[in-house]
PDB file of C-alpha atoms and ligand atoms in Angstrom:
ATOM      1  CA  MET A1307      -7.189   4.602   7.292  1.00 44.00           C
ATOM      2  CA  SER A1308     -10.761   3.365   7.455  1.00 47.00           C
ATOM      3  CA  GLY A1309     -13.362   4.838   9.812  1.00 48.00           C
ATOM      4  CA  ALA A1310     -13.642   1.523  11.661  1.00 51.00           C
ATOM      5  CA  GLY A1311      -9.860   1.474  12.164  1.00 48.00           C
ATOM      6  CA  ALA A1312     -10.003   4.903  13.762  1.00 53.00           C
ATOM      7  CA  VAL A1313     -12.616   3.741  16.308  1.00 56.00           C
ATOM      8  CA  VAL A1314     -10.545   0.793  17.544  1.00 57.00           C
ATOM      9  CA  SER A1315      -7.178   2.560  17.377  1.00 77.00           C
ATOM     10  CA  ARG A1316      -4.483   1.702  19.952  1.00 91.00           C
ATOM     11  CA  GLN A1317      -6.031  -1.700  20.771  1.00 93.00           C
ATOM     12  CA  LEU A1318      -2.603  -3.273  20.042  1.00 97.00           C
ATOM     13  CA  GLU A1319      -0.707  -0.920  22.360  1.00 95.00           C
ATOM     14  CA  GLY A1320       2.291  -2.671  23.911  1.00 95.00           C
ATOM     15  CA  ARG A1321       2.237  -5.576  21.422  1.00 97.00           C
ATOM     16  CA  VAL A1322       5.147  -6.411  19.117  1.00 98.00           C
ATOM     17  CA  ALA A1323       4.353  -7.539  15.564  1.00 98.00           C
ATOM     18  CA  LEU A1324       6.735  -9.267  13.147  1.00 98.00           C
ATOM     19  CA  VAL A1325       5.640  -8.960   9.497  1.00 98.00           C
ATOM     20  CA  THR A1326       7.398 -10.677   6.571  1.00 98.00           C
ATOM     21  CA  GLY A1327       7.421  -9.218   3.071  1.00 98.00           C
ATOM     22  CA  ALA A1328       6.855  -5.898   4.797  1.00 98.00           C
ATOM     23  CA  ALA A1329       8.868  -3.719   2.422  1.00 97.00           C
ATOM     24  CA  SER A1330       6.124  -3.302  -0.160  1.00 96.00           C
ATOM     25  CA  GLY A1331       2.510  -3.858  -1.136  1.00 97.00           C
ATOM     26  CA  ILE A1332       0.223  -5.656   1.294  1.00 98.00           C
ATOM     27  CA  GLY A1333       2.901  -6.339   3.929  1.00 98.00           C
ATOM     28  CA  ARG A1334       3.667  -2.677   4.235  1.00 98.00           C
ATOM     29  CA  GLY A1335      -0.036  -1.841   4.491  1.00 98.00           C
ATOM     30  CA  ILE A1336      -0.478  -4.424   7.247  1.00 98.00           C
ATOM     31  CA  ALA A1337       2.473  -2.901   9.102  1.00 98.00           C
ATOM     32  CA  GLU A1338       0.951   0.584   8.840  1.00 97.00           C
ATOM     33  CA  VAL A1339      -2.373  -0.588  10.272  1.00 97.00           C
ATOM     34  CA  LEU A1340      -0.760  -2.520  13.150  1.00 97.00           C
ATOM     35  CA  HIS A1341       1.411   0.471  13.990  1.00 96.00           C
ATOM     36  CA  SER A1342      -1.570   2.831  13.908  1.00 95.00           C
ATOM     37  CA  ARG A1343      -3.202   0.597  16.530  1.00 96.00           C
ATOM     38  CA  GLY A1344      -0.201   0.812  18.846  1.00 95.00           C
ATOM     39  CA  ALA A1345       1.991  -2.168  17.921  1.00 97.00           C
ATOM     40  CA  SER A1346       5.768  -1.978  17.670  1.00 97.00           C
ATOM     41  CA  LEU A1347       7.061  -3.383  14.399  1.00 98.00           C
ATOM     42  CA  VAL A1348       9.674  -5.843  13.201  1.00 98.00           C
ATOM     43  CA  LEU A1349       9.610  -5.495   9.422  1.00 98.00           C
ATOM     44  CA  VAL A1350      11.306  -8.393   7.652  1.00 98.00           C
ATOM     45  CA  ASP A1351      12.059  -8.624   3.944  1.00 98.00           C
ATOM     46  CA  ILE A1352      14.536 -10.099   1.499  1.00 98.00           C
ATOM     47  CA  ASN A1353      15.122  -6.442   0.548  1.00 98.00           C
ATOM     48  CA  LYS A1354      16.781  -5.184   3.738  1.00 98.00           C
ATOM     49  CA  GLN A1355      17.160  -1.574   2.630  1.00 98.00           C
ATOM     50  CA  ALA A1356      13.491  -1.300   1.710  1.00 98.00           C
ATOM     51  CA  ALA A1357      12.489  -2.909   5.036  1.00 98.00           C
ATOM     52  CA  GLU A1358      14.597  -0.349   6.917  1.00 97.00           C
ATOM     53  CA  SER A1359      13.096   2.519   4.909  1.00 97.00           C
ATOM     54  CA  ALA A1360       9.578   1.233   5.560  1.00 97.00           C
ATOM     55  CA  ALA A1361      10.313   1.074   9.310  1.00 97.00           C
ATOM     56  CA  ASN A1362      11.583   4.665   9.315  1.00 96.00           C
ATOM     57  CA  GLU A1363       8.753   5.976   7.177  1.00 96.00           C
ATOM     58  CA  ILE A1364       6.023   4.287   9.214  1.00 96.00           C
ATOM     59  CA  ALA A1365       7.292   4.912  12.714  1.00 94.00           C
ATOM     60  CA  GLY A1366      10.046   7.533  12.418  1.00 90.00           C
ATOM     61  CA  GLU A1367      13.745   7.050  13.107  1.00 74.00           C
ATOM     62  CA  GLY A1368      14.699   5.644  16.509  1.00 68.00           C
ATOM     63  CA  SER A1369      11.157   4.732  17.446  1.00 72.00           C
ATOM     64  CA  ALA A1370       9.368   1.443  17.766  1.00 92.00           C
ATOM     65  CA  ALA A1371      10.021  -0.140  14.373  1.00 97.00           C
ATOM     66  CA  ILE A1372      13.013  -1.967  12.930  1.00 97.00           C
ATOM     67  CA  GLY A1373      13.658  -3.289   9.444  1.00 98.00           C
ATOM     68  CA  LEU A1374      15.595  -6.547   9.083  1.00 98.00           C
ATOM     69  CA  PHE A1375      16.795  -8.916   6.383  1.00 98.00           C
ATOM     70  CA  ALA A1376      15.443 -12.436   6.171  1.00 98.00           C
ATOM     71  CA  ASP A1377      14.793 -14.771   3.282  1.00 98.00           C
ATOM     72  CA  VAL A1378      11.786 -16.815   4.368  1.00 98.00           C
ATOM     73  CA  THR A1379      13.087 -19.816   2.415  1.00 98.00           C
ATOM     74  CA  ASP A1380      16.142 -19.891   4.718  1.00 98.00           C
ATOM     75  CA  PRO A1381      15.271 -20.707   8.353  1.00 98.00           C
ATOM     76  CA  SER A1382      18.687 -19.545   9.618  1.00 98.00           C
ATOM     77  CA  THR A1383      18.011 -15.986   8.423  1.00 98.00           C
ATOM     78  CA  LEU A1384      14.592 -16.019  10.086  1.00 98.00           C
ATOM     79  CA  ALA A1385      16.180 -17.257  13.323  1.00 98.00           C
ATOM     80  CA  SER A1386      18.608 -14.308  13.216  1.00 98.00           C
ATOM     81  CA  ALA A1387      15.738 -11.875  12.623  1.00 98.00           C
ATOM     82  CA  VAL A1388      13.749 -13.322  15.535  1.00 98.00           C
ATOM     83  CA  ASP A1389      16.853 -13.096  17.786  1.00 98.00           C
ATOM     84  CA  SER A1390      17.328  -9.434  16.798  1.00 98.00           C
ATOM     85  CA  ALA A1391      13.647  -8.711  17.423  1.00 97.00           C
ATOM     86  CA  LEU A1392      13.741 -10.323  20.875  1.00 97.00           C
ATOM     87  CA  GLU A1393      16.931  -8.441  21.720  1.00 97.00           C
ATOM     88  CA  ARG A1394      15.301  -5.136  20.716  1.00 96.00           C
ATOM     89  CA  PHE A1395      11.763  -5.617  22.081  1.00 97.00           C
ATOM     90  CA  GLY A1396      11.944  -8.604  24.467  1.00 97.00           C
ATOM     91  CA  GLU A1397       8.965 -10.384  22.915  1.00 97.00           C
ATOM     92  CA  ILE A1398       6.951 -11.071  19.773  1.00 98.00           C
ATOM     93  CA  ASP A1399       3.153 -11.131  20.242  1.00 98.00           C
ATOM     94  CA  ILE A1400       1.982 -11.129  16.616  1.00 98.00           C
ATOM     95  CA  CYS A1401       3.489 -12.892  13.599  1.00 99.00           C
ATOM     96  CA  VAL A1402       2.222 -12.072  10.114  1.00 99.00           C
ATOM     97  CA  ALA A1403       3.613 -14.421   7.440  1.00 99.00           C
ATOM     98  CA  ASN A1404       2.890 -12.351   4.354  1.00 98.00           C
ATOM     99  CA  ALA A1405       5.899 -12.746   2.004  1.00 98.00           C
ATOM    100  CA  GLY A1406       4.904 -14.427  -1.234  1.00 98.00           C
ATOM    101  CA  VAL A1407       5.668 -14.685  -4.957  1.00 97.00           C
ATOM    102  CA  ILE A1408       3.390 -15.183  -7.963  1.00 95.00           C
ATOM    103  CA  GLY A1409       5.773 -17.472  -9.856  1.00 96.00           C
ATOM    104  CA  GLY A1410       9.359 -18.193 -10.802  1.00 96.00           C
ATOM    105  CA  PRO A1411      11.808 -16.063 -12.828  1.00 95.00           C
ATOM    106  CA  GLY A1412      10.384 -15.173 -16.245  1.00 93.00           C
ATOM    107  CA  PHE A1413       6.777 -15.592 -15.044  1.00 91.00           C
ATOM    108  CA  THR A1414       5.578 -12.562 -17.019  1.00 90.00           C
ATOM    109  CA  GLU A1415       6.781 -14.053 -20.309  1.00 90.00           C
ATOM    110  CA  ARG A1416       5.061 -17.421 -19.952  1.00 88.00           C
ATOM    111  CA  ARG A1417       1.574 -18.644 -20.697  1.00 87.00           C
ATOM    112  CA  ASP A1418       2.001 -22.044 -19.023  1.00 90.00           C
ATOM    113  CA  TYR A1419       3.703 -23.022 -15.798  1.00 93.00           C
ATOM    114  CA  ASN A1420       7.129 -24.642 -15.638  1.00 94.00           C
ATOM    115  CA  ASP A1421       9.223 -26.225 -12.863  1.00 96.00           C
ATOM    116  CA  ASP A1422      10.476 -22.803 -11.721  1.00 97.00           C
ATOM    117  CA  ASP A1423       6.906 -21.724 -10.945  1.00 96.00           C
ATOM    118  CA  TRP A1424       6.235 -24.842  -8.866  1.00 96.00           C
ATOM    119  CA  ASP A1425       9.569 -24.505  -7.029  1.00 98.00           C
ATOM    120  CA  ALA A1426       9.313 -20.769  -6.323  1.00 98.00           C
ATOM    121  CA  THR A1427       5.710 -20.809  -5.137  1.00 98.00           C
ATOM    122  CA  HIS A1428       6.272 -23.866  -2.965  1.00 98.00           C
ATOM    123  CA  SER A1429       9.503 -22.656  -1.388  1.00 98.00           C
ATOM    124  CA  VAL A1430       8.401 -19.057  -0.701  1.00 98.00           C
ATOM    125  CA  ASN A1431       4.629 -19.315  -0.268  1.00 98.00           C
ATOM    126  CA  VAL A1432       4.361 -22.667   1.527  1.00 98.00           C
ATOM    127  CA  ARG A1433       7.716 -23.442   3.121  1.00 98.00           C
ATOM    128  CA  GLY A1434       8.321 -19.728   3.747  1.00 98.00           C
ATOM    129  CA  VAL A1435       5.126 -19.479   5.811  1.00 99.00           C
ATOM    130  CA  VAL A1436       5.938 -22.710   7.670  1.00 99.00           C
ATOM    131  CA  ASN A1437       9.483 -21.463   8.352  1.00 99.00           C
ATOM    132  CA  THR A1438       8.197 -18.103   9.604  1.00 99.00           C
ATOM    133  CA  ASN A1439       5.627 -19.694  11.910  1.00 98.00           C
ATOM    134  CA  ASP A1440       8.207 -22.181  13.200  1.00 98.00           C
ATOM    135  CA  ALA A1441      10.657 -19.354  13.928  1.00 98.00           C
ATOM    136  CA  VAL A1442       8.259 -17.658  16.388  1.00 98.00           C
ATOM    137  CA  ARG A1443       6.388 -20.706  17.654  1.00 98.00           C
ATOM    138  CA  PRO A1444       8.754 -21.719  20.539  1.00 98.00           C
ATOM    139  CA  HIS A1445       8.757 -18.176  21.920  1.00 98.00           C
ATOM    140  CA  MET A1446       4.948 -17.912  21.811  1.00 98.00           C
ATOM    141  CA  ILE A1447       4.497 -21.356  23.393  1.00 98.00           C
ATOM    142  CA  GLU A1448       6.893 -20.404  26.174  1.00 98.00           C
ATOM    143  CA  LYS A1449       4.905 -17.213  26.831  1.00 97.00           C
ATOM    144  CA  GLY A1450       1.596 -19.086  26.674  1.00 98.00           C
ATOM    145  CA  ARG A1451       0.079 -16.632  24.200  1.00 97.00           C
ATOM    146  CA  GLY A1452       0.495 -15.315  20.683  1.00 98.00           C
ATOM    147  CA  ARG A1453      -1.256 -14.498  17.437  1.00 98.00           C
ATOM    148  CA  ILE A1454      -0.134 -15.945  14.118  1.00 99.00           C
ATOM    149  CA  ILE A1455      -1.799 -14.631  10.970  1.00 99.00           C
ATOM    150  CA  ASN A1456      -0.827 -16.069   7.587  1.00 99.00           C
ATOM    151  CA  ILE A1457      -1.589 -14.492   4.221  1.00 98.00           C
ATOM    152  CA  ALA A1458      -2.935 -16.814   1.512  1.00 98.00           C
ATOM    153  CA  SER A1459      -5.286 -15.770  -1.323  1.00 97.00           C
ATOM    154  CA  HIS A1460      -8.858 -16.444  -2.329  1.00 95.00           C
ATOM    155  CA  GLY A1461      -7.176 -18.165  -5.277  1.00 93.00           C
ATOM    156  CA  GLY A1462      -6.174 -20.849  -2.754  1.00 95.00           C
ATOM    157  CA  ARG A1463      -9.850 -21.693  -2.211  1.00 94.00           C
ATOM    158  CA  THR A1464     -11.231 -21.646  -5.771  1.00 89.00           C
ATOM    159  CA  PRO A1465      -9.291 -21.881  -9.069  1.00 84.00           C
ATOM    160  CA  ARG A1466      -8.666 -18.422 -10.543  1.00 70.00           C
ATOM    161  CA  GLY A1467      -6.809 -16.996 -13.501  1.00 58.00           C
ATOM    162  CA  ALA A1468      -6.337 -20.138 -15.597  1.00 54.00           C
ATOM    163  CA  ASP A1469      -9.430 -19.885 -17.764  1.00 58.00           C
ATOM    164  CA  GLY A1470      -8.618 -20.705 -21.364  1.00 47.00           C
ATOM    165  CA  GLY A1471      -6.887 -17.714 -22.850  1.00 47.00           C
ATOM    166  CA  ILE A1472      -5.118 -16.593 -19.705  1.00 62.00           C
ATOM    167  CA  GLY A1473      -2.943 -19.686 -19.356  1.00 66.00           C
ATOM    168  CA  SER A1474      -1.978 -21.996 -16.549  1.00 85.00           C
ATOM    169  CA  VAL A1475       1.031 -20.108 -15.215  1.00 87.00           C
ATOM    170  CA  GLN A1476      -0.983 -19.082 -12.119  1.00 88.00           C
ATOM    171  CA  VAL A1477      -1.869 -22.670 -11.186  1.00 92.00           C
ATOM    172  CA  PRO A1478       1.179 -23.346  -8.953  1.00 95.00           C
ATOM    173  CA  TYR A1479       0.404 -20.115  -7.096  1.00 94.00           C
ATOM    174  CA  GLY A1480      -3.171 -21.197  -6.329  1.00 94.00           C
ATOM    175  CA  VAL A1481      -2.010 -24.631  -5.208  1.00 95.00           C
ATOM    176  CA  SER A1482       0.598 -23.051  -2.914  1.00 97.00           C
ATOM    177  CA  LYS A1483      -2.031 -20.805  -1.323  1.00 97.00           C
ATOM    178  CA  ALA A1484      -4.306 -23.814  -0.713  1.00 97.00           C
ATOM    179  CA  GLY A1485      -1.295 -25.267   1.099  1.00 98.00           C
ATOM    180  CA  VAL A1486      -1.016 -22.187   3.305  1.00 98.00           C
ATOM    181  CA  ILE A1487      -4.687 -22.541   4.329  1.00 98.00           C
ATOM    182  CA  GLN A1488      -4.284 -26.232   5.164  1.00 98.00           C
ATOM    183  CA  TRP A1489      -1.022 -25.591   7.066  1.00 98.00           C
ATOM    184  CA  THR A1490      -2.705 -22.840   9.083  1.00 99.00           C
ATOM    185  CA  MET A1491      -5.389 -25.265  10.258  1.00 98.00           C
ATOM    186  CA  HIS A1492      -2.858 -27.949  11.192  1.00 98.00           C
ATOM    187  CA  LEU A1493      -0.765 -25.502  13.188  1.00 98.00           C
ATOM    188  CA  ALA A1494      -3.853 -24.057  14.884  1.00 98.00           C
ATOM    189  CA  LEU A1495      -4.773 -27.560  16.063  1.00 98.00           C
ATOM    190  CA  GLN A1496      -1.254 -28.260  17.289  1.00 98.00           C
ATOM    191  CA  ILE A1497      -0.731 -25.154  19.388  1.00 98.00           C
ATOM    192  CA  ALA A1498      -4.209 -24.144  20.567  1.00 98.00           C
ATOM    193  CA  LYS A1499      -3.483 -25.692  23.971  1.00 98.00           C
ATOM    194  CA  HIS A1500      -0.635 -23.203  24.425  1.00 98.00           C
ATOM    195  CA  GLY A1501      -2.901 -20.187  24.020  1.00 98.00           C
ATOM    196  CA  VAL A1502      -1.642 -19.324  20.527  1.00 98.00           C
ATOM    197  CA  THR A1503      -4.193 -18.675  17.761  1.00 98.00           C
ATOM    198  CA  VAL A1504      -3.413 -19.232  14.076  1.00 99.00           C
ATOM    199  CA  ASN A1505      -5.631 -17.828  11.327  1.00 99.00           C
ATOM    200  CA  VAL A1506      -5.292 -17.015   7.638  1.00 98.00           C
ATOM    201  CA  VAL A1507      -6.435 -13.999   5.637  1.00 98.00           C
ATOM    202  CA  CYS A1508      -7.224 -14.577   1.943  1.00 98.00           C
ATOM    203  CA  PRO A1509      -6.946 -11.313  -0.019  1.00 98.00           C
ATOM    204  CA  GLY A1510      -8.739 -10.910  -3.345  1.00 96.00           C
ATOM    205  CA  THR A1511      -7.351  -8.405  -5.858  1.00 95.00           C
ATOM    206  CA  LEU A1512      -4.980  -5.538  -5.030  1.00 97.00           C
ATOM    207  CA  TRP A1513      -2.832  -3.302  -7.215  1.00 96.00           C
ATOM    208  CA  THR A1514       0.683  -4.079  -5.979  1.00 95.00           C
ATOM    209  CA  PRO A1515       3.969  -5.003  -7.725  1.00 94.00           C
ATOM    210  CA  MET A1516       2.691  -8.605  -7.689  1.00 94.00           C
ATOM    211  CA  TRP A1517      -0.489  -7.789  -9.630  1.00 93.00           C
ATOM    212  CA  GLU A1518       1.532  -5.666 -12.069  1.00 93.00           C
ATOM    213  CA  ARG A1519       3.407  -8.858 -13.012  1.00 92.00           C
ATOM    214  CA  ILE A1520       0.110 -10.693 -13.528  1.00 91.00           C
ATOM    215  CA  ALA A1521      -1.083  -7.867 -15.809  1.00 91.00           C
ATOM    216  CA  GLN A1522       2.147  -8.003 -17.826  1.00 91.00           C
ATOM    217  CA  MET A1523       1.640 -11.732 -18.367  1.00 88.00           C
ATOM    218  CA  ARG A1524      -1.986 -11.226 -19.402  1.00 87.00           C
ATOM    219  CA  SER A1525      -1.135  -8.458 -21.885  1.00 88.00           C
ATOM    220  CA  LEU A1526       0.911 -11.057 -23.789  1.00 86.00           C
ATOM    221  CA  TYR A1527      -1.334 -14.100 -23.524  1.00 83.00           C
ATOM    222  CA  ASP A1528      -4.957 -12.993 -23.222  1.00 82.00           C
ATOM    223  CA  SER A1529      -6.436 -11.523 -26.407  1.00 82.00           C
ATOM    224  CA  ARG A1530      -8.962  -9.543 -24.332  1.00 85.00           C
ATOM    225  CA  TYR A1531      -6.126  -7.434 -22.946  1.00 86.00           C
ATOM    226  CA  GLU A1532      -3.881  -7.111 -26.007  1.00 83.00           C
ATOM    227  CA  GLY A1533      -2.081  -3.774 -26.193  1.00 85.00           C
ATOM    228  CA  MET A1534      -3.475  -2.538 -22.870  1.00 91.00           C
ATOM    229  CA  GLU A1535      -1.415  -0.958 -20.091  1.00 92.00           C
ATOM    230  CA  PRO A1536      -1.032  -3.081 -16.916  1.00 92.00           C
ATOM    231  CA  ASN A1537      -3.175  -0.789 -14.756  1.00 93.00           C
ATOM    232  CA  ASP A1538      -5.951  -0.789 -17.408  1.00 94.00           C
ATOM    233  CA  ILE A1539      -5.856  -4.608 -17.386  1.00 93.00           C
ATOM    234  CA  PHE A1540      -6.261  -4.500 -13.607  1.00 93.00           C
ATOM    235  CA  ASP A1541      -9.248  -2.132 -13.927  1.00 93.00           C
ATOM    236  CA  ALA A1542     -10.825  -4.418 -16.527  1.00 91.00           C
ATOM    237  CA  GLN A1543     -10.377  -7.424 -14.227  1.00 87.00           C
ATOM    238  CA  ILE A1544     -12.060  -5.559 -11.365  1.00 89.00           C
ATOM    239  CA  LYS A1545     -15.022  -4.421 -13.453  1.00 89.00           C
ATOM    240  CA  GLY A1546     -17.990  -6.639 -12.845  1.00 83.00           C
ATOM    241  CA  SER A1547     -16.081  -9.264 -10.851  1.00 89.00           C
ATOM    242  CA  ILE A1548     -16.372  -7.811  -7.352  1.00 94.00           C
ATOM    243  CA  PRO A1549     -19.842  -7.473  -5.798  1.00 95.00           C
ATOM    244  CA  LEU A1550     -18.722  -4.604  -3.564  1.00 95.00           C
ATOM    245  CA  GLY A1551     -17.458  -2.828  -6.675  1.00 94.00           C
ATOM    246  CA  ARG A1552     -13.844  -1.991  -5.904  1.00 96.00           C
ATOM    247  CA  PRO A1553     -10.458  -3.658  -5.478  1.00 97.00           C
ATOM    248  CA  GLN A1554      -9.072  -4.144  -2.002  1.00 98.00           C
ATOM    249  CA  THR A1555      -6.323  -1.992  -0.515  1.00 98.00           C
ATOM    250  CA  PRO A1556      -3.443  -2.999   1.770  1.00 98.00           C
ATOM    251  CA  THR A1557      -5.332  -1.199   4.559  1.00 98.00           C
ATOM    252  CA  ASP A1558      -8.349  -3.485   3.999  1.00 98.00           C
ATOM    253  CA  ILE A1559      -6.085  -6.503   4.515  1.00 98.00           C
ATOM    254  CA  GLY A1560      -4.369  -4.839   7.485  1.00 98.00           C
ATOM    255  CA  ASP A1561      -7.727  -4.249   9.192  1.00 98.00           C
ATOM    256  CA  ALA A1562      -8.545  -7.977   8.954  1.00 98.00           C
ATOM    257  CA  VAL A1563      -5.096  -8.891  10.289  1.00 98.00           C
ATOM    258  CA  ALA A1564      -5.506  -6.412  13.163  1.00 98.00           C
ATOM    259  CA  PHE A1565      -8.816  -8.064  14.066  1.00 98.00           C
ATOM    260  CA  PHE A1566      -7.205 -11.526  14.309  1.00 98.00           C
ATOM    261  CA  ALA A1567      -4.366  -9.955  16.342  1.00 98.00           C
ATOM    262  CA  SER A1568      -6.751  -8.246  18.759  1.00 97.00           C
ATOM    263  CA  ASP A1569      -8.477  -9.475  21.906  1.00 96.00           C
ATOM    264  CA  ASP A1570     -11.759  -9.426  19.946  1.00 96.00           C
ATOM    265  CA  ALA A1571     -10.571 -12.598  18.173  1.00 98.00           C
ATOM    266  CA  ARG A1572      -9.614 -14.416  21.395  1.00 97.00           C
ATOM    267  CA  VAL A1573     -11.649 -17.572  20.658  1.00 98.00           C
ATOM    268  CA  ILE A1574     -11.051 -17.699  16.900  1.00 98.00           C
ATOM    269  CA  THR A1575      -8.418 -20.097  15.570  1.00 98.00           C
ATOM    270  CA  GLY A1576      -7.875 -22.199  12.444  1.00 98.00           C
ATOM    271  CA  GLN A1577     -10.112 -19.940  10.332  1.00 98.00           C
ATOM    272  CA  ALA A1578      -9.674 -18.606   6.789  1.00 98.00           C
ATOM    273  CA  LEU A1579     -11.205 -15.208   6.019  1.00 98.00           C
ATOM    274  CA  ASN A1580     -11.727 -13.906   2.476  1.00 98.00           C
ATOM    275  CA  VAL A1581     -11.125 -10.159   2.200  1.00 98.00           C
ATOM    276  CA  ASN A1582     -12.160  -9.823  -1.425  1.00 97.00           C
ATOM    277  CA  GLY A1583     -15.287  -7.675  -1.753  1.00 97.00           C
ATOM    278  CA  GLY A1584     -17.368 -10.836  -2.195  1.00 96.00           C
ATOM    279  CA  ALA A1585     -15.596 -11.975  -5.383  1.00 94.00           C
ATOM    280  CA  ILE A1586     -15.564 -15.572  -4.103  1.00 92.00           C
ATOM    281  CA  MET A1587     -17.921 -16.656  -1.349  1.00 93.00           C
ATOM    282  CA  ASN A1588     -16.536 -19.597   0.589  1.00 82.00           C
TER     283      ASN A1588
HETATM  284  N1  LIG B1954      -1.730  -8.403  -4.740  1.00 82.39           N
HETATM  285  C1  LIG B1954      -2.773  -9.222  -4.721  1.00 82.39           C
HETATM  286  O1  LIG B1954      -3.768  -9.030  -5.463  1.00 82.39           O
HETATM  287  C2  LIG B1954      -2.795 -10.412  -3.787  1.00 82.39           C
HETATM  288  C3  LIG B1954      -3.974 -11.169  -3.732  1.00 82.39           C
HETATM  289  C4  LIG B1954      -4.032 -12.268  -2.867  1.00 82.39           C
HETATM  290  C5  LIG B1954      -2.943 -12.580  -2.079  1.00 82.39           C
HETATM  291  N2  LIG B1954      -1.796 -11.833  -2.134  1.00 82.39           N
HETATM  292  C6  LIG B1954      -0.690 -12.237  -1.263  1.00 82.39           C
HETATM  293  O2  LIG B1954      -0.326 -11.165  -0.401  1.00 82.39           O
HETATM  294  C7  LIG B1954       1.078 -11.246  -0.087  1.00 82.39           C
HETATM  295  C8  LIG B1954       1.750  -9.937  -0.447  1.00 82.39           C
HETATM  296  O3  LIG B1954       1.562  -9.715  -1.854  1.00 82.39           O
HETATM  297  P1  LIG B1954       1.873  -8.318  -2.558  1.00 82.39           P
HETATM  298  O4  LIG B1954       0.871  -8.160  -3.624  1.00 82.39           O
HETATM  299  O5  LIG B1954       2.052  -7.246  -1.533  1.00 82.39           O
HETATM  300  O6  LIG B1954       3.272  -8.683  -3.252  1.00 82.39           O
HETATM  301  P2  LIG B1954       4.573  -7.763  -3.495  1.00 82.39           P
HETATM  302  O7  LIG B1954       5.341  -8.482  -4.557  1.00 82.39           O
HETATM  303  O8  LIG B1954       4.175  -6.361  -3.705  1.00 82.39           O
HETATM  304  O9  LIG B1954       5.360  -7.847  -2.101  1.00 82.39           O
HETATM  305  C9  LIG B1954       5.935  -9.046  -1.650  1.00 82.39           C
HETATM  306  C10 LIG B1954       7.039  -8.702  -0.652  1.00 82.39           C
HETATM  307  O10 LIG B1954       7.618  -9.953  -0.211  1.00 82.39           O
HETATM  308  C11 LIG B1954       9.032  -9.852  -0.278  1.00 82.39           C
HETATM  309  N3  LIG B1954       9.592 -11.177  -0.492  1.00 82.39           N
HETATM  310  C12 LIG B1954       9.531 -11.933  -1.612  1.00 82.39           C
HETATM  311  N4  LIG B1954      10.199 -13.083  -1.437  1.00 82.39           N
HETATM  312  C13 LIG B1954      10.683 -13.056  -0.176  1.00 82.39           C
HETATM  313  C14 LIG B1954      11.469 -13.962   0.591  1.00 82.39           C
HETATM  314  N5  LIG B1954      11.920 -15.128   0.073  1.00 82.39           N
HETATM  315  N6  LIG B1954      11.788 -13.633   1.865  1.00 82.39           N
HETATM  316  C15 LIG B1954      11.353 -12.448   2.397  1.00 82.39           C
HETATM  317  N7  LIG B1954      10.631 -11.544   1.713  1.00 82.39           N
HETATM  318  C16 LIG B1954      10.308 -11.856   0.430  1.00 82.39           C
HETATM  319  C17 LIG B1954       9.304  -8.916  -1.450  1.00 82.39           C
HETATM  320  O11 LIG B1954      10.613  -8.336  -1.380  1.00 82.39           O
HETATM  321  C18 LIG B1954       8.178  -7.893  -1.279  1.00 82.39           C
HETATM  322  O12 LIG B1954       8.554  -6.833  -0.411  1.00 82.39           O
HETATM  323  C19 LIG B1954       1.615 -12.436  -0.881  1.00 82.39           C
HETATM  324  O13 LIG B1954       1.660 -13.578  -0.061  1.00 82.39           O
HETATM  325  C20 LIG B1954       0.587 -12.598  -1.985  1.00 82.39           C
HETATM  326  O14 LIG B1954       0.559 -13.910  -2.483  1.00 82.39           O
HETATM  327  C21 LIG B1954      -1.700 -10.758  -2.978  1.00 82.39           C
END
């Protein structure tokens, strides 16, 4: 936990946060930060068992965190998760739409994108975020307040990862993340009058299962990385590309999410924030 996080701890006391894709990587880190600041947790993932384990590990059995199944591409499963959350906690104050995929099945073995990459990134990254926001939106409008924070990528603002040797397989991902940013602004406009803010965090580069898949793909298709282990490829990517000199951590992303969820961000809506060590500045 960062020093800054310790200073503002418990500022989300009494709030209930629903986080998708919370069983691993960034989603889990976001959940840990929100919990450390006092929020109760509804951890949603396509991997139900891992979501339940994350809830127990973060908050302890029987306390203020539950793990639930939902596939963000299927609105009916999200509706069930929201119903269960409302039954357990009575309200949802914060919604973090974090679940995402880098590409379709077989992504790591391809240099160039195919239809599966377009379909998977659109259905999970774009429609999944829309579905998640839509699942909580009526409840937040009825309450007259709420905080929605979507997770995109700095790759949704500037093309990344398709330079010559690396291949185009990451293009559908970047396009999908641009869609998340644009959707966030539309929704912010639509529901501002109801007291609900909608913002988007754009992470840079983090070592998670998702980045491991990117490294596997690069080891096959980028001569600069031939024969290297995935984590060495990640280190090579970081070197020299991040002005602040280090990759981000899930806690770094969680701190930004906690800011948008807090009262400090009360007049901020429709904004996209890069959390990327300065790798892209826009
Ligand atoms: N890792 C990075 O460098 C990086 C950079 C920028 C943005 N992001 C974004 O951050 C988010 C989290 O990425 P991560 O690196 O932690 O990935 P990850 O693969 O480690 O975790 C993704 C989680 O989402 C879940 N998930 C996948 N499809 C789902 C679905 N249909 N319904 C519900 N849950 C589903 C997975 O089970 C997993 O727990 C993603 O939106 C990703 O695009 C990651």
